[in-house]
XYZ file of C-alpha atoms in Angstrom:
643
model
C 18.437 -9.842 -6.965
C 15.736 -9.535 -9.633
C 16.455 -8.513 -13.223
C 16.881 -4.726 -13.669
C 13.891 -3.286 -15.509
C 11.995 -0.237 -16.710
C 8.302 0.094 -15.831
C 6.316 2.445 -18.099
C 4.152 4.635 -15.833
C 2.708 6.961 -18.504
C 2.763 7.464 -22.258
C 2.003 5.368 -25.363
C 3.521 2.225 -23.785
C 1.910 2.658 -20.342
C 1.839 -0.589 -18.369
C 4.659 -2.343 -20.211
C 7.817 -3.620 -18.505
C 11.200 -3.797 -20.246
C 13.939 -5.947 -18.745
C 17.452 -4.558 -19.055
C 20.130 -7.006 -20.183
C 23.832 -6.531 -20.982
C 23.132 -4.558 -24.130
C 22.468 -0.979 -25.184
C 18.839 0.158 -25.368
C 17.827 3.006 -27.696
C 14.771 5.259 -27.155
C 13.141 7.373 -29.878
C 10.534 7.713 -32.614
C 12.508 5.503 -35.015
C 10.852 2.131 -35.458
C 14.279 0.510 -35.179
C 14.655 1.746 -31.574
C 14.427 -0.972 -28.925
C 11.827 1.211 -27.149
C 9.984 3.007 -29.947
C 7.817 5.914 -28.778
C 5.108 7.214 -31.111
C 5.231 10.694 -29.620
C 5.893 14.004 -31.419
C 7.645 15.375 -28.333
C 10.260 12.611 -28.659
C 13.225 12.928 -31.035
C 13.989 10.233 -33.621
C 17.033 9.171 -31.592
C 16.240 10.566 -28.174
C 18.452 8.814 -25.603
C 20.007 5.488 -24.703
C 20.684 3.307 -21.661
C 23.770 1.093 -21.618
C 25.319 -1.168 -18.957
C 28.429 0.090 -17.196
C 30.096 -1.919 -14.427
C 27.403 -3.271 -12.131
C 24.843 -0.619 -13.142
C 23.394 1.350 -16.047
C 24.066 4.806 -17.508
C 21.511 6.997 -19.326
C 22.791 9.351 -22.069
C 20.756 12.025 -23.868
C 21.444 12.075 -27.627
C 21.029 15.847 -28.121
C 17.255 15.426 -28.176
C 15.047 18.441 -28.909
C 13.030 18.380 -25.648
C 15.719 16.794 -23.478
C 15.725 13.784 -21.148
C 14.641 14.331 -17.542
C 15.572 12.217 -14.500
C 13.725 12.935 -11.242
C 12.538 16.278 -12.619
C 15.965 17.548 -13.756
C 17.219 17.594 -17.396
C 20.380 15.488 -17.765
C 22.974 14.864 -20.446
C 24.399 11.754 -18.794
C 23.584 10.079 -15.496
C 24.275 6.816 -13.721
C 20.851 5.433 -12.835
C 19.916 4.457 -9.298
C 17.089 2.266 -8.039
C 13.815 4.214 -8.033
C 14.884 6.896 -10.556
C 12.033 8.332 -12.667
C 12.819 9.058 -16.284
C 10.708 11.395 -18.470
C 11.098 11.160 -22.256
C 8.518 13.395 -23.914
C 5.129 12.347 -22.554
C 6.444 8.935 -21.453
C 7.456 8.282 -17.829
C 9.564 5.304 -16.753
C 10.467 3.882 -13.333
C 13.953 2.327 -13.156
C 14.310 -0.630 -10.788
C 17.522 -2.453 -9.971
C 15.818 -4.748 -7.464
C 12.511 -5.464 -5.742
C 11.723 -3.727 -2.466
C 8.965 -4.770 -0.066
C 7.138 -1.907 1.685
C 6.525 -1.818 5.413
C 3.037 -1.178 6.672
C 3.093 2.120 8.513
C -0.458 3.451 8.278
C -2.248 5.054 11.161
C -5.932 4.895 11.945
C -8.267 6.983 14.053
C -9.537 6.637 17.597
C -9.272 8.345 20.947
C -7.528 6.897 23.952
C -5.608 8.581 26.728
C -2.514 6.931 28.180
C -1.625 6.896 31.864
C 2.065 6.528 32.770
C 1.572 4.913 36.217
C 3.178 1.640 37.342
C 2.038 -1.823 36.280
C 0.110 -4.708 37.782
C 1.963 -7.124 39.994
C -0.636 -8.802 42.253
C -4.145 -10.248 41.995
C -3.893 -10.809 38.267
C -4.281 -13.791 35.987
C -1.663 -14.154 33.268
C -2.081 -16.503 30.306
C 0.515 -17.193 27.625
C -0.297 -18.451 24.150
C 0.600 -22.013 25.113
C -2.107 -21.966 27.819
C -5.085 -21.025 25.603
C -7.779 -23.663 26.166
C -9.425 -23.082 22.803
C -6.190 -24.259 21.214
C -6.206 -27.435 23.338
C -9.661 -29.120 23.312
C -8.432 -31.907 25.589
C -7.971 -29.355 28.405
C -11.487 -27.916 28.219
C -13.529 -28.465 31.410
C -16.243 -25.870 30.929
C -19.988 -26.276 30.608
C -21.066 -27.191 27.098
C -23.582 -24.329 26.817
C -20.930 -21.673 27.551
C -18.511 -23.341 25.182
C -21.065 -23.452 22.365
C -21.845 -19.770 22.892
C -18.179 -18.833 22.746
C -17.595 -20.889 19.610
C -20.601 -19.269 17.938
C -19.233 -15.846 18.843
C -15.835 -16.734 17.369
C -17.493 -18.050 14.201
C -19.543 -14.850 13.843
C -16.453 -12.690 14.306
C -14.386 -14.667 11.796
C -17.124 -14.370 9.173
C -17.691 -10.656 9.780
C -14.167 -9.268 9.941
C -13.001 -10.856 6.701
C -15.415 -8.672 4.716
C -14.210 -5.327 6.154
C -11.546 -3.364 4.238
C -11.266 -0.257 6.471
C -9.003 -0.304 9.542
C -11.361 2.003 11.471
C -14.333 -0.125 10.456
C -12.570 -3.350 11.435
C -11.587 -2.106 14.904
C -15.086 -0.731 15.470
C -16.716 -4.023 14.434
C -14.363 -6.068 16.619
C -15.193 -4.065 19.751
C -18.907 -4.185 18.951
C -18.832 -7.992 18.642
C -16.673 -8.383 21.765
C -19.204 -6.321 23.747
C -21.850 -8.930 22.796
C -20.016 -11.710 24.668
C -17.933 -9.882 27.304
C -19.544 -7.586 29.953
C -17.037 -4.759 29.410
C -18.074 -1.114 29.785
C -15.183 0.316 27.781
C -12.829 -1.097 25.195
C -9.856 -0.073 23.064
C -7.706 -1.591 20.336
C -4.158 -0.262 20.056
C -1.862 -1.212 17.175
C 1.902 -0.692 17.157
C 3.620 0.902 14.165
C 5.953 -2.057 13.658
C 9.152 0.006 13.692
C 9.304 2.063 16.919
C 9.103 1.130 20.571
C 6.243 -1.178 21.488
C 4.412 1.603 23.321
C 4.534 3.954 20.324
C 1.157 3.236 18.746
C 0.346 3.941 15.114
C -3.379 3.359 15.561
C -5.768 3.647 18.501
C -9.517 3.109 18.610
C -11.610 3.431 21.794
C -15.294 2.803 22.489
C -17.567 3.263 25.506
C -20.557 0.875 25.542
C -22.983 3.650 26.530
C -21.442 6.762 24.948
C -20.163 5.076 21.784
C -16.917 5.868 19.954
C -17.199 9.638 20.534
C -15.898 9.468 24.144
C -12.221 9.323 25.098
C -11.309 5.998 26.741
C -8.648 6.293 29.458
C -6.252 3.340 29.623
C -3.115 2.490 31.595
C 0.114 2.594 29.581
C 1.815 0.452 32.245
C -0.654 -2.389 31.705
C -0.365 -2.090 27.929
C 3.433 -2.220 28.159
C 3.321 -5.292 30.391
C 1.038 -7.144 27.978
C 3.196 -6.290 24.971
C 6.561 -6.922 26.602
C 5.589 -10.279 28.102
C 3.227 -11.312 25.307
C 0.751 -12.475 27.983
C -2.938 -11.823 28.566
C -3.844 -10.451 32.026
C -7.037 -10.011 34.060
C -7.887 -8.288 37.373
C -11.230 -7.784 39.174
C -10.109 -5.754 42.222
C -8.272 -2.844 40.708
C -9.408 -0.177 43.196
C -8.729 -2.380 46.235
C -5.203 -3.187 45.154
C -2.358 -1.076 46.544
C -0.619 -1.410 43.185
C -3.035 1.106 41.645
C -2.954 3.850 44.219
C -0.956 6.080 41.846
C -2.639 5.043 38.583
C -4.568 8.192 37.670
C -6.463 6.817 34.659
C -7.838 3.845 36.611
C -8.799 6.027 39.568
C -10.490 8.720 37.435
C -12.477 6.171 35.429
C -13.203 4.176 38.647
C -12.032 1.024 36.897
C -12.739 -2.069 38.993
C -12.187 -4.835 36.450
C -9.859 -4.931 33.469
C -8.780 -7.434 30.854
C -5.974 -7.002 28.298
C -4.720 -9.460 25.681
C -1.916 -9.168 23.097
C -2.576 -9.287 19.362
C 0.131 -11.596 18.004
C 0.899 -12.744 14.458
C 3.805 -15.146 13.892
C 5.555 -13.879 17.051
C 5.086 -10.297 15.847
C 3.412 -8.070 18.444
C 0.755 -6.100 16.558
C -1.029 -4.504 19.506
C -3.438 -4.985 22.426
C -7.176 -5.441 23.047
C -7.977 -3.577 26.296
C -11.316 -3.964 28.148
C -12.451 -2.433 31.452
C -15.527 -1.944 33.653
C -16.460 0.358 36.578
C -19.579 -1.448 37.818
C -18.819 -3.380 41.003
C -21.182 -6.146 39.874
C -19.216 -6.721 36.674
C -16.504 -9.360 36.789
C -14.315 -10.894 34.136
C -13.430 -14.566 34.489
C -10.826 -16.813 32.958
C -13.297 -17.898 30.268
C -13.597 -14.264 29.126
C -9.828 -14.031 29.004
C -9.591 -17.240 26.965
C -12.305 -16.047 24.579
C -10.838 -12.577 23.944
C -7.386 -14.144 23.447
C -8.858 -16.432 20.801
C -10.591 -13.468 19.150
C -7.287 -11.567 19.121
C -5.615 -14.498 17.387
C -8.295 -14.604 14.691
C -8.345 -10.836 14.232
C -4.553 -10.509 13.942
C -4.438 -11.674 10.322
C -7.328 -9.419 9.271
C -5.873 -6.384 11.048
C -2.480 -6.850 9.394
C -4.032 -7.465 5.970
C -6.189 -4.338 6.195
C -3.191 -2.252 7.273
C -1.179 -3.565 4.322
C -4.098 -2.925 1.959
C -4.552 0.666 3.180
C -0.805 1.266 2.843
C -0.821 -0.037 -0.724
C -3.894 2.039 -1.635
C -2.330 5.211 -0.200
C 0.993 4.486 -1.889
C -0.746 3.832 -5.198
C -2.674 7.092 -4.833
C 0.522 8.996 -4.040
C 2.432 7.521 -6.981
C -0.482 8.174 -9.344
C -0.609 11.812 -8.226
C 3.140 12.139 -8.776
C 2.836 10.709 -12.289
C -0.016 13.070 -13.135
C 1.916 16.143 -11.968
C 4.267 17.676 -14.524
C 7.604 17.779 -12.734
C 10.007 18.463 -15.610
C 11.969 21.711 -15.424
C 12.513 23.060 -18.930
C 15.307 25.449 -19.811
C 18.821 25.395 -21.257
C 20.003 28.973 -20.606
C 22.744 29.890 -18.170
C 20.312 30.916 -15.406
C 18.599 27.513 -15.498
C 21.894 25.638 -15.710
C 22.860 27.384 -12.462
C 19.576 26.173 -10.935
C 20.292 22.572 -12.014
C 23.772 22.739 -10.491
C 22.326 24.069 -7.229
C 19.789 21.224 -7.095
C 22.529 18.637 -7.770
C 24.589 19.952 -4.833
C 21.765 20.435 -2.335
C 19.597 17.375 -3.059
C 21.827 14.689 -1.429
C 21.880 16.602 1.888
C 19.127 16.961 4.501
C 19.518 20.737 4.759
C 16.458 22.968 4.857
C 16.073 24.895 1.580
C 14.415 28.291 1.063
C 13.297 28.901 -2.536
C 12.593 32.484 -3.570
C 11.040 33.735 -6.759
C 8.075 35.485 -8.315
C 4.751 33.714 -8.634
C 4.734 31.207 -11.479
C 8.496 30.641 -11.718
C 8.248 26.942 -10.802
C 9.144 26.859 -7.112
C 7.238 23.612 -6.496
C 8.964 21.979 -9.487
C 12.342 22.918 -8.024
C 11.337 21.537 -4.614
C 10.121 18.312 -6.200
C 13.378 17.962 -8.135
C 15.382 18.363 -4.912
C 13.265 15.629 -3.300
C 13.444 13.259 -6.283
C 17.250 13.506 -6.370
C 17.663 12.939 -2.625
C 17.895 9.786 -0.518
C 14.268 10.428 0.481
C 12.958 9.957 -3.076
C 11.176 6.722 -2.153
C 9.195 8.480 0.584
C 6.341 11.005 0.201
C 6.717 14.505 -1.201
C 3.894 16.534 0.384
C 3.130 20.093 -0.745
C 0.787 22.616 0.887
C 0.021 26.242 0.014
C 0.087 28.261 3.237
C -1.791 31.159 1.623
C -4.770 29.038 0.587
C -6.095 28.258 4.093
C -7.138 30.154 7.192
C -4.925 29.936 10.289
C -7.157 27.327 11.984
C -7.472 25.120 8.909
C -3.771 25.419 8.119
C -2.818 24.251 11.624
C -5.080 21.217 11.233
C -3.683 20.487 7.757
C -0.082 20.703 8.958
C -0.325 18.867 12.284
C -3.603 16.922 12.075
C -6.271 16.762 14.759
C -7.857 14.362 17.206
C -11.477 13.340 16.993
C -13.611 15.921 18.818
C -10.834 18.539 18.900
C -13.232 21.094 17.405
C -16.652 21.281 15.771
C -16.643 19.077 12.698
C -13.669 16.948 13.778
C -15.643 13.689 13.597
C -12.548 11.511 13.194
C -8.838 11.589 13.852
C -6.868 13.079 10.953
C -3.182 12.827 10.138
C -1.463 16.100 9.272
C 0.899 16.794 6.382
C 3.950 16.420 8.619
C 2.868 12.900 9.615
C 2.104 11.946 6.027
C 5.521 13.216 4.933
C 7.390 11.248 7.638
C 10.650 10.005 6.139
C 10.207 12.235 3.098
C 9.948 15.934 2.259
C 7.320 18.578 3.062
C 7.085 21.650 0.829
C 5.512 24.776 2.335
C 4.648 27.191 -0.464
C 3.927 30.882 0.207
C 5.435 30.524 3.696
C 5.517 34.302 4.097
C 1.715 34.303 4.423
C 1.788 32.124 7.579
C 0.587 33.772 10.806
C 3.045 34.534 13.620
C 1.359 31.955 15.886
C 1.879 29.161 13.363
C 5.401 30.407 12.665
C 6.232 29.787 16.327
C 4.804 26.255 16.170
C 6.683 25.541 12.940
C 9.939 26.695 14.541
C 9.391 24.257 17.418
C 8.756 21.398 14.989
C 11.970 22.180 13.103
C 13.999 22.308 16.322
C 12.543 19.246 18.061
C 11.306 17.128 15.111
C 8.087 16.415 16.987
C 4.651 17.972 17.513
C 1.174 17.273 18.870
C -2.033 17.051 16.891
C -4.680 19.705 17.495
C -6.505 18.503 20.604
C -3.863 15.827 21.257
C -1.591 15.217 24.234
C 0.934 12.713 22.834
C 4.076 14.011 21.079
C 4.526 12.574 17.588
C 8.093 12.151 16.396
C 8.894 12.678 12.725
C 11.826 12.653 10.339
C 11.021 15.230 7.661
C 13.048 17.477 5.384
C 11.559 20.944 4.954
C 11.641 22.972 1.756
C 9.946 26.371 1.926
C 9.127 28.902 -0.772
C 7.981 32.501 -0.866
C 7.555 35.400 -3.282
C 7.756 37.939 -0.442
C 10.774 39.899 0.743
C 11.231 38.159 4.104
C 13.902 40.597 5.279
C 11.430 43.463 4.841
C 8.679 41.381 6.500
C 10.949 40.886 9.527
C 11.433 44.657 9.823
C 7.665 45.168 9.560
C 7.014 42.547 12.254
C 5.264 40.138 9.907
C 7.841 37.345 10.026
C 9.878 35.839 12.875
C 13.603 36.446 12.600
C 14.515 33.202 14.415
C 12.396 31.182 11.974
C 14.022 32.994 9.041
C 17.494 31.968 10.244
C 16.268 28.388 10.728
C 14.858 28.264 7.181
C 17.552 30.161 5.308
C 20.200 27.425 5.548
C 20.625 27.310 1.777
C 18.690 29.618 -0.517
C 17.748 29.360 -4.204
C 16.384 32.257 -6.269
C 14.470 31.191 -9.377
C 14.831 33.680 -12.241
C 11.686 35.262 -13.727
C 10.938 34.363 -17.329
C 11.839 37.829 -18.636
C 15.411 37.233 -17.403
C 15.790 34.003 -19.376
C 14.095 34.799 -22.661
C 16.250 32.265 -24.488
C 14.149 29.532 -22.799
C 10.775 30.925 -23.934
C 10.705 29.150 -27.364
C 11.712 25.853 -25.715
C 9.017 26.214 -23.047
C 6.434 27.234 -25.647
C 7.185 24.144 -27.760
C 7.035 21.962 -24.665
C 3.590 23.281 -23.677
C 2.357 23.160 -27.281
C 3.211 19.444 -27.476
C 1.681 18.787 -24.075
C -1.679 20.431 -24.799
C -1.849 19.244 -28.400
C -1.690 15.674 -27.068
C -4.158 16.489 -24.326
C -6.654 18.114 -26.718
C -5.995 15.507 -29.436
C -5.065 18.180 -31.994
C -2.420 18.022 -34.712
C -0.147 21.027 -34.161
C 3.122 21.271 -36.074
C 4.549 24.056 -33.974
C 4.621 27.823 -33.523
C 4.783 30.309 -36.407
C 7.950 32.506 -36.437
C 6.001 35.724 -35.945
C 4.137 34.220 -32.958
C 7.421 32.988 -31.490
C 8.875 36.488 -31.769
C 5.885 37.961 -29.933
C 6.192 35.351 -27.175
C 9.885 36.139 -26.748
C 9.272 39.893 -26.658
C 6.580 39.772 -23.972
C 7.665 40.297 -20.324
C 5.414 37.554 -18.825
C 4.562 39.040 -15.407
C 2.922 35.692 -14.538
C 6.097 33.868 -15.619
C 5.975 30.219 -16.729
C 2.427 29.745 -15.447
C 1.172 32.612 -17.651
C 3.072 31.263 -20.678
C 1.557 27.820 -20.164
C -1.951 29.293 -19.964
C -1.335 31.316 -23.147
C -0.200 28.245 -25.103
C -3.109 26.154 -23.812
C -5.507 28.901 -24.931
C -3.881 28.989 -28.355
C -4.219 25.202 -28.730
C -7.880 25.217 -27.668
C -8.958 28.206 -29.809
C -6.630 27.793 -32.786
C -7.964 26.459 -36.074
C -4.744 25.727 -37.982
C -1.822 23.355 -37.472
C 0.395 26.280 -36.411
C 0.056 28.635 -33.444
C -0.244 32.082 -35.032
C -0.158 35.602 -33.519
C -3.938 35.898 -33.623
C -4.179 32.792 -31.408
C -2.276 34.521 -28.599
C -3.829 36.616 -25.782
C -4.355 40.316 -26.418
C -1.803 41.225 -23.751
C 0.896 39.493 -25.809
C -0.251 41.073 -29.079
C -0.359 44.568 -27.625
C 3.067 44.395 -25.982
C 5.793 46.376 -27.743
C 8.827 44.511 -28.941
C 11.691 44.597 -26.445
C 14.630 46.417 -28.036
C 17.102 44.168 -26.275
C 15.650 40.904 -27.534
C 13.713 41.727 -30.697
C 15.218 43.168 -33.867
C 13.609 46.404 -35.137
C 13.079 44.895 -38.573
C 11.060 42.096 -37.017
C 8.865 44.597 -35.171
C 8.267 46.497 -38.421
C 7.539 43.226 -40.173
C 4.852 42.308 -37.629
C 3.307 45.770 -37.870
C 3.201 45.530 -41.659
C 1.596 42.074 -41.492
C -1.002 43.344 -39.036
C -1.865 46.350 -41.210
C -2.169 44.190 -44.337
C -4.543 41.835 -42.524
C -6.700 44.770 -41.457
C -6.979 46.072 -45.027
C -7.823 42.638 -46.472
C -10.510 42.002 -43.840
C -12.106 45.452 -44.271
C -12.126 45.040 -48.054
C -13.741 41.585 -47.874
C -16.396 42.808 -45.443
C -17.108 45.768 -47.687
C -17.555 43.493 -50.714
C -19.921 41.248 -48.753
C -21.999 44.151 -47.411
C -21.039 43.375 -43.811
C -21.840 39.650 -44.020
C -19.093 37.979 -41.949
C -19.817 34.490 -43.281
C -19.549 35.708 -46.894
C -16.410 37.705 -46.076
C -14.821 34.571 -44.557
C -15.619 32.667 -47.752
C -13.947 35.374 -49.856
C -10.852 35.263 -47.645
C -10.766 31.461 -47.594
C -11.014 31.152 -43.778
C -13.622 29.901 -41.326
C -16.190 32.385 -40.010
C -15.221 31.716 -36.360
C -11.585 32.398 -37.207
C -12.524 35.672 -38.930
C -14.517 36.772 -35.876
C -11.442 36.233 -33.691
C -9.244 38.133 -36.162
C -11.645 41.075 -36.089
C -11.571 41.061 -32.268
C -7.777 40.701 -31.991
C -7.136 43.450 -34.554
C -9.671 45.810 -32.916
C -11.733 46.181 -36.127
C -15.241 46.069 -34.669
C -15.630 49.859 -34.471
C -14.305 50.250 -38.048
C -16.798 47.662 -39.321
C -19.753 49.404 -37.603
C -18.902 52.639 -39.361
């Protein structure tokens, strides 16, 4: 086991790695802290990690902005491998051990499998130990043919090592094979490395005349025989053989000659190169079989390396996106504590979750927190807004499509369900999905498999579904806009996120959180929020909920000119709202009104003394001209000034 460690993913110490020994580690702004964070959103003594038994425990030290693990604020938590810790603007990845990823990427291509029986007669079979190119002493061929084959192998080895795309590599391999083998059609099929040998993660087919746009029909029975036995096979009398009387794909394509070789790497069966021809004059010989087997051996390393590289690039992209997305849920009131408790109970299960709540309440954050605290945390979390796409585009986004399935489908595309395999898919605004797609979604949930648009092969998946909506689904069922059977399938456990007006005690905490976030982003020094501005924020009902509050604070940071967010920096909707009698004291409301009236009188007097010159009036008041213009607009003084 490697040494436990913390990897800094974001923040002032981004890129650093801290090894965890048998001693307590303190986090905070204090320079004496083992991990000192120069970040205003971090408390002086923020939190600590200390060893306990064979693991480590994180404890929050009553910090101002809290400590977040996997998107959920915690007071104390025993850390597990892969946990993500957020302390202010810093993000850490906790690792107890190293874990090697498995290559599971899928590429594009179009082939059609036939399920008929396999070859048994009139075939040549060659195992790896029989390859002549591996045993020069056995070679009895003409020198000219041998030189040509060796040149072809040399050209292929030089070419494929410079290609970094799996699609591009398979395409180039078939193109080069067609130069030395008289095949009419060809396909490369790669296994996924974890399922049955005939469950392919990548397929790429090419017709010599029509190019890669035409579907290549192949025999699954032949492919299975090659993979199971690990032998290359060849036949030149397919149509005359009784063995193929029931093989539909070979009969439809009028295949007369075929050649198939395994792609092997250190006894690992990566896939198959499959070649065929319909012309009666075309024949494959044993030399072709030897040559393609040698090419498969050379290509195996490149194919595996490219698959690993694409997996790492996609994983890096996914992790970077996760780091860049704010996933911390902020709130300490009773309503939010109930939400945290719900997440803690539901996350370890695989149950489907339905999240309800008004727009802007943080439904995606809650879904992400459920995922990050589940056993699927190391797998993808994929979110899609069902209201943002048309029915046709949404179906393609969810389930993917085959090349040529519709106009513009120039390549095979994996859908969100495939990308999320092993992890969690979050369907936001599910109530906006059409009835047709609702039926398809219900089938996916029941059978855990689906077909791509334009595809014929079922794709099995292991995905947890979390759905969210701001609609009243019960009413939608009565109106015929939502399927009742799908509702019962989704509503296994349900979470209702409270609107911001029902948890006003969290508004100052959220406002401070967003102020720190956007002050850092805009590189501005902001000490905080003035008391009168805080009172206005708390009094406002926030119909757009947390999203509207965040936008208001960002606006105040961008337009503000002082080190405090003041009432005049807030949107007019907030300024014009009356103080809520239940949350705002009457004396405070009177105080704000008095302050506003005094400001009006001072501004009008200064403008009068300067004969309407705003720049001169700003100088008399001791403020910037731009700031005075905004004050005049916010206080509705333009008409008074014109008079």
